[in-house]
mmCIF file of C-alpha atoms in Angstrom:
data_model
loop_
_atom_site.group_PDB
_atom_site.id
_atom_site.type_symbol
_atom_site.label_atom_id
_atom_site.label_comp_id
_atom_site.label_asym_id
_atom_site.label_seq_id
_atom_site.Cartn_x
_atom_site.Cartn_y
_atom_site.Cartn_z
ATOM 1 C CA MET A 17 38.167 -94.747 -55.769
ATOM 2 C CA GLU A 18 38.719 -95.246 -52.151
ATOM 3 C CA PRO A 19 35.551 -95.880 -50.054
ATOM 4 C CA ARG A 20 34.999 -93.403 -47.548
ATOM 5 C CA GLN A 21 31.965 -92.653 -44.701
ATOM 6 C CA GLY A 22 28.855 -92.565 -45.935
ATOM 7 C CA ASP A 23 29.352 -94.373 -49.517
ATOM 8 C CA ILE A 24 26.776 -97.512 -50.239
ATOM 9 C CA ILE A 25 28.291 -100.744 -50.887
ATOM 10 C CA LEU A 26 26.017 -103.139 -52.996
ATOM 11 C CA ALA A 27 26.772 -106.440 -54.001
ATOM 12 C CA ARG A 28 26.166 -107.572 -57.848
ATOM 13 C CA GLU A 29 26.151 -110.971 -56.534
ATOM 14 C CA ALA A 30 25.517 -113.164 -53.834
ATOM 15 C CA PRO A 31 23.467 -112.034 -52.585
ATOM 16 C CA VAL A 32 22.250 -109.798 -55.302
ATOM 17 C CA GLY A 33 21.114 -106.441 -54.574
ATOM 18 C CA GLU A 34 22.740 -106.692 -50.264
ATOM 19 C CA VAL A 35 23.431 -103.387 -49.765
ATOM 20 C CA GLY A 36 25.672 -101.434 -46.658
ATOM 21 C CA ILE A 37 26.819 -98.533 -45.984
ATOM 22 C CA VAL A 38 30.347 -96.966 -44.682
ATOM 23 C CA PRO A 39 30.432 -96.267 -41.259
ATOM 24 C CA PRO A 40 33.080 -93.476 -39.768
ATOM 25 C CA SER A 41 36.906 -94.537 -38.781
ATOM 26 C CA VAL A 42 36.244 -97.584 -40.954
ATOM 27 C CA LYS A 43 38.882 -98.678 -43.640
ATOM 28 C CA VAL A 44 36.786 -100.374 -46.569
ATOM 29 C CA CYS A 45 37.818 -102.767 -49.036
ATOM 30 C CA LEU A 46 36.152 -103.499 -51.856
ATOM 31 C CA GLY A 47 35.551 -107.186 -53.348
ATOM 32 C CA GLN A 48 35.146 -108.105 -56.917
ATOM 33 C CA ARG A 49 31.127 -108.690 -56.514
ATOM 34 C CA THR A 50 30.803 -105.065 -55.015
ATOM 35 C CA VAL A 51 30.284 -101.780 -56.860
ATOM 36 C CA LEU A 52 31.255 -98.764 -55.128
ATOM 37 C CA LEU A 53 27.629 -95.837 -55.119
ATOM 38 C CA ARG A 54 28.656 -92.054 -54.023
ATOM 39 C CA PRO A 55 25.417 -90.146 -53.211
ATOM 40 C CA ASP A 56 25.627 -86.712 -54.466
ATOM 41 C CA ARG A 57 25.198 -85.315 -51.241
ATOM 42 C CA GLU A 58 23.399 -81.808 -52.681
ATOM 43 C CA MET A 59 20.599 -83.934 -53.641
ATOM 44 C CA VAL A 60 20.285 -86.751 -51.562
ATOM 45 C CA GLN A 61 21.536 -87.471 -47.591
ATOM 46 C CA PRO A 62 23.586 -91.255 -47.562
ATOM 47 C CA HIS A 63 21.194 -93.140 -45.104
ATOM 48 C CA TYR A 64 18.276 -91.505 -47.540
ATOM 49 C CA LEU A 65 19.952 -93.367 -50.562
ATOM 50 C CA LEU A 66 20.285 -96.321 -48.490
ATOM 51 C CA TYR A 67 16.784 -96.735 -47.592
ATOM 52 C CA LEU A 68 15.991 -96.163 -50.948
ATOM 53 C CA LEU A 69 18.107 -99.367 -51.888
ATOM 54 C CA LEU A 70 16.346 -101.413 -49.541
ATOM 55 C CA SER A 71 12.831 -100.231 -50.560
ATOM 56 C CA PRO A 72 10.566 -103.626 -51.836
ATOM 57 C CA SER A 73 10.346 -101.894 -55.028
ATOM 58 C CA LEU A 74 14.100 -101.550 -55.720
ATOM 59 C CA ARG A 75 14.870 -104.735 -54.254
ATOM 60 C CA HIS A 76 12.385 -106.701 -57.117
ATOM 61 C CA SER A 77 13.973 -105.018 -59.546
ATOM 62 C CA MET A 78 17.476 -105.621 -58.929
ATOM 63 C CA GLN A 79 16.444 -109.257 -58.672
ATOM 64 C CA SER A 80 14.394 -109.211 -62.020
ATOM 65 C CA ARG A 81 17.305 -107.680 -63.622
ATOM 66 C CA SER A 82 20.173 -110.412 -62.387
ATOM 67 C CA GLU A 83 21.146 -112.725 -64.835
ATOM 68 C CA GLY A 84 22.706 -116.085 -64.380
ATOM 69 C CA SER A 85 21.219 -119.772 -63.071
ATOM 70 C CA THR A 86 23.786 -120.996 -60.801
ATOM 71 C CA VAL A 87 24.920 -117.405 -59.831
ATOM 72 C CA PRO A 88 22.619 -114.528 -60.515
ATOM 73 C CA HIS A 89 24.682 -111.409 -60.780
ATOM 74 C CA LEU A 90 24.051 -107.752 -61.598
ATOM 75 C CA ASN A 91 25.901 -106.129 -64.583
ATOM 76 C CA VAL A 92 27.464 -102.595 -63.654
ATOM 77 C CA ARG A 93 25.085 -101.005 -66.504
ATOM 78 C CA ASP A 94 22.190 -102.581 -65.290
ATOM 79 C CA ILE A 95 22.661 -100.681 -61.291
ATOM 80 C CA ARG A 96 23.404 -97.336 -63.764
ATOM 81 C CA ASP A 97 19.850 -98.174 -65.468
ATOM 82 C CA LEU A 98 18.050 -98.760 -61.814
ATOM 83 C CA LEU A 99 14.856 -95.861 -61.547
ATOM 84 C CA ILE A 100 15.170 -94.007 -57.948
ATOM 85 C CA PRO A 101 12.369 -92.155 -57.466
ATOM 86 C CA HIS A 102 13.428 -88.556 -57.022
ATOM 87 C CA PRO A 103 13.690 -87.596 -53.308
ATOM 88 C CA PRO A 104 12.724 -84.403 -51.361
ATOM 89 C CA SER A 105 14.089 -81.887 -49.864
ATOM 90 C CA LEU A 106 17.529 -82.652 -47.701
ATOM 91 C CA GLY A 107 15.465 -81.599 -44.797
ATOM 92 C CA MET A 108 12.624 -84.063 -45.309
ATOM 93 C CA GLN A 109 15.122 -86.669 -45.854
ATOM 94 C CA ARG A 110 16.863 -86.095 -42.583
ATOM 95 C CA SER A 111 13.651 -85.925 -41.276
ATOM 96 C CA ILE A 112 12.789 -89.634 -42.525
ATOM 97 C CA VAL A 113 15.785 -91.173 -42.081
ATOM 98 C CA GLY A 114 15.865 -90.051 -38.263
ATOM 99 C CA SER A 115 12.633 -91.826 -37.684
ATOM 100 C CA VAL A 116 13.836 -95.159 -38.244
ATOM 101 C CA ARG A 117 17.252 -95.116 -37.782
ATOM 102 C CA PRO A 118 16.275 -96.146 -33.956
ATOM 103 C CA LEU A 119 14.875 -99.631 -35.872
ATOM 104 C CA ASP A 120 18.492 -99.767 -37.226
ATOM 105 C CA ASP A 121 20.189 -99.168 -33.718
ATOM 106 C CA LYS A 122 18.056 -101.446 -32.123
ATOM 107 C CA ILE A 123 18.845 -104.164 -35.235
ATOM 108 C CA GLU A 124 22.465 -103.158 -34.791
ATOM 109 C CA LEU A 125 22.630 -103.280 -30.817
ATOM 110 C CA ASN A 126 21.133 -106.707 -31.157
ATOM 111 C CA ARG A 127 23.784 -108.678 -33.787
ATOM 112 C CA ARG A 128 26.553 -107.597 -31.316
ATOM 113 C CA MET A 129 24.876 -109.264 -28.436
ATOM 114 C CA ASN A 130 24.406 -112.112 -30.689
ATOM 115 C CA GLU A 131 27.738 -111.885 -31.910
ATOM 116 C CA THR A 132 29.674 -111.537 -28.070
ATOM 117 C CA LEU A 133 27.196 -114.946 -27.377
ATOM 118 C CA ASP A 134 28.690 -116.674 -30.543
ATOM 119 C CA THR A 135 31.816 -116.336 -29.353
ATOM 120 C CA MET A 136 31.581 -117.110 -25.226
ATOM 121 C CA ALA A 137 29.465 -119.912 -26.679
ATOM 122 C CA GLN A 138 32.910 -120.927 -28.925
ATOM 123 C CA ALA A 139 35.452 -120.162 -26.574
ATOM 124 C CA MET A 140 33.728 -122.585 -24.109
ATOM 125 C CA PHE A 141 33.720 -124.837 -26.252
ATOM 126 C CA LYS A 142 36.926 -125.263 -27.150
ATOM 127 C CA SER A 143 38.039 -124.993 -23.464
ATOM 128 C CA TRP A 144 36.222 -128.505 -22.544
ATOM 129 C CA PHE A 145 36.312 -130.256 -25.672
ATOM 130 C CA VAL A 146 39.650 -128.954 -27.494
ATOM 131 C CA ASP A 147 42.066 -128.320 -25.047
ATOM 132 C CA PHE A 148 40.439 -130.039 -22.329
ATOM 133 C CA ASP A 149 40.708 -127.584 -19.556
ATOM 134 C CA PRO A 150 38.347 -128.956 -17.166
ATOM 135 C CA VAL A 151 40.994 -132.375 -17.332
ATOM 136 C CA ARG A 152 43.976 -130.450 -17.002
ATOM 137 C CA ALA A 153 42.252 -128.257 -13.910
ATOM 138 C CA LYS A 154 41.320 -131.742 -12.304
ATOM 139 C CA MET A 155 44.893 -132.706 -12.415
ATOM 140 C CA ASP A 156 46.049 -129.351 -10.808
ATOM 141 C CA SER A 157 43.943 -130.227 -7.916
ATOM 142 C CA ARG A 158 41.394 -126.982 -9.218
ATOM 143 C CA ARG A 159 38.228 -126.993 -9.493
ATOM 144 C CA PRO A 160 37.035 -126.830 -13.534
ATOM 145 C CA ALA A 161 35.047 -123.685 -14.328
ATOM 146 C CA LEU A 162 31.329 -123.886 -14.544
ATOM 147 C CA MET A 163 31.780 -127.112 -12.555
ATOM 148 C CA ASP A 164 29.930 -128.217 -9.518
ATOM 149 C CA ALA A 165 31.359 -130.460 -7.159
ATOM 150 C CA ASP A 166 29.297 -133.300 -8.569
ATOM 151 C CA SER A 167 30.650 -132.477 -11.940
ATOM 152 C CA THR A 168 34.066 -131.902 -11.234
ATOM 153 C CA HIS A 169 33.999 -135.249 -9.083
ATOM 154 C CA GLN A 170 33.012 -137.446 -12.448
ATOM 155 C CA VAL A 171 35.804 -135.165 -14.612
ATOM 156 C CA SER A 172 38.586 -137.633 -15.671
ATOM 157 C CA GLY A 173 42.023 -136.922 -13.872
ATOM 158 C CA GLY A 174 44.109 -137.752 -16.789
ATOM 159 C CA LEU A 175 45.209 -137.721 -20.291
ATOM 160 C CA ARG A 176 46.002 -141.182 -22.598
ATOM 161 C CA ASP A 177 46.927 -141.738 -25.920
ATOM 162 C CA SER A 178 44.865 -142.133 -29.205
ATOM 163 C CA ARG A 179 45.106 -142.571 -32.623
ATOM 164 C CA PHE A 180 45.131 -138.943 -33.047
ATOM 165 C CA GLY A 181 46.930 -137.329 -29.931
ATOM 166 C CA PRO A 182 46.525 -137.397 -26.007
ATOM 167 C CA ILE A 183 42.626 -137.454 -24.990
ATOM 168 C CA PRO A 184 41.323 -138.210 -21.306
ATOM 169 C CA ALA A 185 41.115 -140.740 -20.146
ATOM 170 C CA GLY A 186 37.264 -142.385 -20.342
ATOM 171 C CA TRP A 187 36.843 -140.538 -24.047
ATOM 172 C CA THR A 188 36.447 -142.332 -26.711
ATOM 173 C CA ALA A 189 38.376 -141.717 -30.029
ATOM 174 C CA GLY A 190 35.520 -141.598 -32.690
ATOM 175 C CA THR A 191 33.910 -139.789 -35.519
ATOM 176 C CA LEU A 192 31.696 -136.915 -36.187
ATOM 177 C CA GLY A 193 29.307 -139.940 -37.567
ATOM 178 C CA ASP A 194 29.214 -141.529 -34.071
ATOM 179 C CA VAL A 195 27.563 -138.291 -32.953
ATOM 180 C CA ALA A 196 25.505 -136.752 -35.640
ATOM 181 C CA LEU A 197 23.268 -137.649 -38.627
ATOM 182 C CA SER A 198 22.332 -136.047 -42.258
ATOM 183 C CA PRO A 199 18.243 -136.897 -42.224
ATOM 184 C CA ARG A 200 17.034 -136.488 -45.989
ATOM 185 C CA ARG A 201 14.114 -135.097 -45.404
ATOM 186 C CA THR A 202 12.360 -133.336 -49.121
ATOM 187 C CA ARG A 203 9.050 -131.541 -50.159
ATOM 188 C CA SER A 204 7.719 -131.141 -53.599
ATOM 189 C CA VAL A 205 7.359 -127.924 -54.509
ATOM 190 C CA ASP A 206 3.804 -128.534 -54.847
ATOM 191 C CA ASP A 207 3.950 -128.655 -50.935
ATOM 192 C CA LEU A 208 4.749 -125.416 -50.686
ATOM 193 C CA GLY A 209 3.193 -122.138 -49.973
ATOM 194 C CA PRO A 210 4.317 -118.300 -48.914
ATOM 195 C CA GLU A 211 3.523 -119.050 -45.506
ATOM 196 C CA ASP A 212 7.022 -121.418 -45.394
ATOM 197 C CA CYS A 213 10.681 -120.561 -44.550
ATOM 198 C CA TYR A 214 13.227 -121.155 -47.527
ATOM 199 C CA ILE A 215 16.393 -120.854 -46.121
ATOM 200 C CA GLY A 216 18.955 -120.397 -49.178
ATOM 201 C CA LEU A 217 23.100 -119.714 -48.703
ATOM 202 C CA GLU A 218 22.902 -116.625 -49.443
ATOM 203 C CA HIS A 219 20.582 -116.283 -45.873
ATOM 204 C CA VAL A 220 23.677 -118.329 -44.124
ATOM 205 C CA PRO A 221 25.808 -115.531 -42.767
ATOM 206 C CA ARG A 222 29.832 -116.602 -42.727
ATOM 207 C CA LYS A 223 31.827 -116.808 -39.444
ATOM 208 C CA SER A 224 28.101 -116.633 -37.361
ATOM 209 C CA LEU A 225 25.733 -118.900 -35.760
ATOM 210 C CA ALA A 226 22.681 -116.581 -35.959
ATOM 211 C CA ILE A 227 20.775 -116.612 -39.150
ATOM 212 C CA THR A 228 18.878 -113.306 -39.784
ATOM 213 C CA GLU A 229 17.394 -113.257 -43.284
ATOM 214 C CA TRP A 230 15.116 -116.047 -44.518
ATOM 215 C CA ALA A 231 12.293 -116.210 -47.542
ATOM 216 C CA ASP A 232 8.913 -117.286 -48.047
ATOM 217 C CA ALA A 233 8.783 -120.406 -50.024
ATOM 218 C CA SER A 234 6.267 -118.975 -52.520
ATOM 219 C CA ARG A 235 8.492 -118.688 -55.764
ATOM 220 C CA ILE A 236 10.273 -122.169 -55.023
ATOM 221 C CA GLN A 237 10.889 -124.246 -58.233
ATOM 222 C CA SER A 238 12.076 -127.494 -57.114
ATOM 223 C CA ALA A 239 12.258 -129.740 -54.223
ATOM 224 C CA LYS A 240 13.948 -128.942 -50.929
ATOM 225 C CA SER A 241 15.694 -130.199 -47.762
ATOM 226 C CA GLU A 242 13.347 -130.023 -44.983
ATOM 227 C CA PHE A 243 14.208 -128.816 -41.757
ATOM 228 C CA PHE A 244 13.047 -127.946 -38.091
ATOM 229 C CA LYS A 245 14.351 -125.309 -35.853
ATOM 230 C CA GLY A 246 16.802 -126.021 -33.686
ATOM 231 C CA ASP A 247 18.653 -128.379 -36.864
ATOM 232 C CA ILE A 248 22.323 -127.040 -37.553
ATOM 233 C CA LEU A 249 22.700 -126.415 -41.607
ATOM 234 C CA PHE A 250 25.709 -126.429 -43.084
ATOM 235 C CA GLY A 251 26.944 -125.033 -46.335
ATOM 236 C CA ARG A 252 28.112 -128.075 -48.288
ATOM 237 C CA LEU A 253 28.895 -125.739 -51.507
ATOM 238 C CA ARG A 254 32.067 -124.001 -51.377
ATOM 239 C CA PRO A 255 32.393 -124.788 -47.307
ATOM 240 C CA TYR A 256 35.470 -122.622 -47.226
ATOM 241 C CA PHE A 257 32.718 -119.902 -46.782
ATOM 242 C CA HIS A 258 32.523 -121.383 -43.357
ATOM 243 C CA LYS A 259 28.742 -120.784 -43.843
ATOM 244 C CA VAL A 260 27.467 -123.098 -40.026
ATOM 245 C CA ALA A 261 24.242 -121.717 -38.243
ATOM 246 C CA LEU A 262 21.636 -122.941 -36.093
ATOM 247 C CA ALA A 263 18.005 -122.751 -37.701
ATOM 248 C CA PRO A 264 15.859 -120.066 -35.851
ATOM 249 C CA VAL A 265 12.642 -121.626 -37.881
ATOM 250 C CA SER A 266 11.133 -124.506 -39.627
ATOM 251 C CA GLY A 267 11.061 -124.526 -42.916
ATOM 252 C CA VAL A 268 12.748 -125.775 -47.076
ATOM 253 C CA CYS A 269 16.571 -124.660 -47.604
ATOM 254 C CA SER A 270 18.841 -125.677 -50.896
ATOM 255 C CA THR A 271 20.275 -128.936 -51.242
ATOM 256 C CA ASP A 272 23.411 -126.724 -50.883
ATOM 257 C CA ILE A 273 23.043 -126.866 -47.238
ATOM 258 C CA LEU A 274 23.116 -130.011 -45.289
ATOM 259 C CA THR A 275 20.608 -130.373 -42.270
ATOM 260 C CA ILE A 276 23.053 -131.857 -39.722
ATOM 261 C CA VAL A 277 21.457 -132.970 -35.879
ATOM 262 C CA PRO A 278 22.672 -135.171 -32.948
ATOM 263 C CA VAL A 279 21.475 -138.780 -32.652
ATOM 264 C CA LYS A 280 20.549 -136.993 -28.951
ATOM 265 C CA HIS A 281 19.715 -134.214 -28.547
ATOM 266 C CA GLU A 282 22.471 -133.711 -25.218
ATOM 267 C CA TRP A 283 24.652 -133.959 -28.003
ATOM 268 C CA ARG A 284 23.478 -131.222 -29.746
ATOM 269 C CA SER A 285 25.758 -128.137 -28.458
ATOM 270 C CA PHE A 286 28.912 -130.567 -28.766
ATOM 271 C CA LEU A 287 28.069 -130.989 -32.070
ATOM 272 C CA LEU A 288 27.638 -127.563 -33.128
ATOM 273 C CA GLY A 289 30.742 -126.719 -31.751
ATOM 274 C CA HIS A 290 32.343 -129.113 -33.707
ATOM 275 C CA LEU A 291 31.077 -128.266 -37.003
ATOM 276 C CA PHE A 292 31.905 -124.400 -36.496
ATOM 277 C CA SER A 293 35.243 -125.048 -35.465
ATOM 278 C CA ASP A 294 37.989 -124.141 -37.844
ATOM 279 C CA ASP A 295 39.974 -127.422 -38.068
ATOM 280 C CA LEU A 296 36.281 -129.093 -39.047
ATOM 281 C CA ILE A 297 36.041 -126.438 -42.025
ATOM 282 C CA GLN A 298 39.205 -127.057 -43.003
ATOM 283 C CA HIS A 299 38.576 -130.741 -43.386
ATOM 284 C CA ALA A 300 35.493 -129.601 -44.782
ATOM 285 C CA ASP A 301 37.612 -128.028 -47.600
ATOM 286 C CA SER A 302 40.264 -131.094 -48.179
ATOM 287 C CA SER A 303 37.614 -133.391 -48.630
ATOM 288 C CA SER A 304 35.039 -131.414 -51.302
ATOM 289 C CA THR A 305 35.145 -132.236 -54.725
ATOM 290 C CA GLY A 306 34.561 -130.058 -58.029
ATOM 291 C CA THR A 307 36.637 -127.545 -59.113
ATOM 292 C CA ARG A 308 34.382 -124.928 -59.926
ATOM 293 C CA MET A 309 31.976 -125.131 -57.698
ATOM 294 C CA PRO A 310 33.589 -127.539 -54.888
ATOM 295 C CA ARG A 311 31.141 -129.453 -52.826
ATOM 296 C CA VAL A 312 31.494 -131.828 -49.226
ATOM 297 C CA SER A 313 28.944 -134.905 -49.119
ATOM 298 C CA TRP A 314 27.811 -135.413 -45.746
ATOM 299 C CA THR A 315 30.036 -138.454 -45.624
ATOM 300 C CA ASP A 316 33.226 -136.899 -45.531
ATOM 301 C CA LEU A 317 31.795 -134.804 -43.053
ATOM 302 C CA ALA A 318 30.844 -137.845 -40.783
ATOM 303 C CA ARG A 319 34.808 -139.363 -40.688
ATOM 304 C CA TYR A 320 35.847 -136.199 -39.548
ATOM 305 C CA GLU A 321 38.174 -137.399 -36.385
ATOM 306 C CA ILE A 322 36.966 -136.227 -32.852
ATOM 307 C CA ALA A 323 37.780 -137.353 -28.861
ATOM 308 C CA ILE A 324 34.103 -137.667 -27.996
ATOM 309 C CA PRO A 325 33.409 -137.118 -23.705
ATOM 310 C CA PRO A 326 30.996 -139.146 -21.790
ATOM 311 C CA ARG A 327 27.239 -138.602 -22.214
ATOM 312 C CA TRP A 328 26.697 -136.406 -19.020
ATOM 313 C CA MET A 329 29.341 -134.003 -19.857
ATOM 314 C CA ALA A 330 27.830 -133.196 -23.028
ATOM 315 C CA ALA A 331 24.733 -133.278 -21.565
ATOM 316 C CA ARG A 332 26.274 -130.379 -18.675
ATOM 317 C CA PHE A 333 27.708 -128.464 -21.916
ATOM 318 C CA ASP A 334 24.467 -128.734 -23.298
ATOM 319 C CA GLU A 335 22.259 -127.395 -20.609
ATOM 320 C CA LEU A 336 25.237 -124.248 -20.341
ATOM 321 C CA MET A 337 24.493 -123.099 -24.208
ATOM 322 C CA GLU A 338 20.800 -123.569 -23.856
ATOM 323 C CA PRO A 339 20.039 -119.944 -22.270
ATOM 324 C CA LEU A 340 22.804 -118.293 -24.537
ATOM 325 C CA LEU A 341 21.180 -120.250 -27.826
ATOM 326 C CA GLN A 342 17.681 -119.150 -26.539
ATOM 327 C CA GLN A 343 18.815 -115.571 -26.211
ATOM 328 C CA MET A 344 20.478 -115.216 -29.272
ATOM 329 C CA ASN A 345 17.568 -116.707 -31.469
ATOM 330 C CA THR A 346 14.925 -114.249 -29.663
ATOM 331 C CA ARG A 347 17.111 -111.889 -30.891
ATOM 332 C CA THR A 348 17.205 -112.948 -34.694
ATOM 333 C CA CYS A 349 12.981 -113.280 -34.151
ATOM 334 C CA GLU A 350 13.451 -109.349 -33.140
ATOM 335 C CA MET A 351 15.991 -108.200 -35.820
ATOM 336 C CA ARG A 352 13.871 -109.680 -38.275
ATOM 337 C CA THR A 353 10.806 -108.298 -36.985
ATOM 338 C CA LEU A 354 12.545 -104.798 -36.761
ATOM 339 C CA ARG A 355 13.376 -105.037 -40.123
ATOM 340 C CA GLU A 356 9.752 -105.644 -41.549
ATOM 341 C CA LEU A 357 8.642 -102.480 -39.572
ATOM 342 C CA ARG A 358 11.338 -100.723 -40.997
ATOM 343 C CA ASP A 359 10.717 -101.562 -44.696
ATOM 344 C CA ASP A 360 7.136 -101.208 -44.124
ATOM 345 C CA LEU A 361 7.329 -97.875 -42.991
ATOM 346 C CA LEU A 362 9.950 -96.431 -45.377
ATOM 347 C CA PRO A 363 7.708 -96.602 -48.406
ATOM 348 C CA LYS A 364 4.632 -95.156 -46.589
ATOM 349 C CA LEU A 365 7.023 -92.069 -45.131
ATOM 350 C CA MET A 366 8.108 -91.589 -48.814
ATOM 351 C CA SER A 367 5.187 -91.303 -50.647
ATOM 352 C CA GLY A 368 3.593 -89.181 -47.950
ATOM 353 C CA GLU A 369 1.086 -92.033 -47.051
ATOM 354 C CA ILE A 370 2.269 -90.988 -43.075
ATOM 355 C CA ARG A 371 3.839 -88.443 -41.175
ATOM 356 C CA VAL A 372 7.059 -88.212 -39.440
ATOM 357 C CA SER A 373 5.629 -88.311 -36.574
ATOM 358 C CA GLU A 374 3.465 -91.154 -37.013
ATOM 359 C CA ALA A 375 6.387 -93.484 -37.682
ATOM 360 C CA GLU A 376 8.085 -91.525 -34.945
ATOM 361 C CA GLU A 377 5.691 -93.184 -32.201
ATOM 362 C CA ILE A 378 5.442 -96.042 -33.599
ATOM 363 C CA VAL A 379 9.221 -96.788 -33.758
ATOM 364 C CA GLY A 380 9.272 -95.487 -29.787
ATOM 365 C CA GLU A 381 6.909 -98.414 -29.467
ATOM 366 C CA ALA A 382 8.913 -100.736 -31.792
ATOM 367 C CA VAL A 383 12.429 -100.103 -29.805
ATOM 368 C CA GLY A 384 11.330 -100.210 -25.999
#
């Protein structure tokens, strides 16, 4: 059955219970770990069904039905057996959906803006530290982009040979381990509570620097790695999934996530650019061990060869990146707040605890 507008796509695995709706004018191909749900439009409005599946009660039901200790998953039979509350009239469904849709619209706008900032950061990193554009500009007697006169004066005026190809004169042929380390910080189960944030691999998006979802640590049953806001989180299990992001909060994470920090703060954006690059992901993939569940170690990542610029240049790059990264983090936290508000309002709307007009007022204040 070919997906069409308004169909619901539900993930059976990694992570269980994630749902989305097929937008207009978009062709979708289903993966093996997903199922397609086609709403009966004479009974249920597509977005209303989507919101039902996002409700805490149904999400809890799907989580409790999932099987498998290593990779939890839902059977198709379990999905068919899910008990869904009988929907109200189609008119009331549309009213409920319309009252909370502005929250989703704002979430999507923030996601796209983060995506734009993400692309800008990657492009600038590649320009400065892969293509060496500032050096090439000076060689052509041009001022490098985003550099003042003093910075331009400090830029190297030529290239030299190194063990892995031409690099700017004055730069060092080194490794990732020269500018970064992966601290081993562990917190025991007894030291964790619901106020602590937990980030698993399922919370880290593919090819995006922004993490927008995390859980509380109340259900954690084993010791986890501790991280702090601003640390770089690198998915070491199946590294080809390209799960690399900045921690938006402090908390604990899965032991299948490496916490990586710069040796000095000014190297953070430079380090992040390399860790997020396709070349490093390929290196991680080729260095990983294990057939079914390949993992890469920090030792292998630390051996990745890089051209290390002068410290002032890394600091200048970090100054330019810091506002972009802060904007991304602000939008990330706002997206989480908006989701929490939506998930709080929906059960109350569906049960009749609050009226649509009340929800519209609350949502209007939230989205500004």
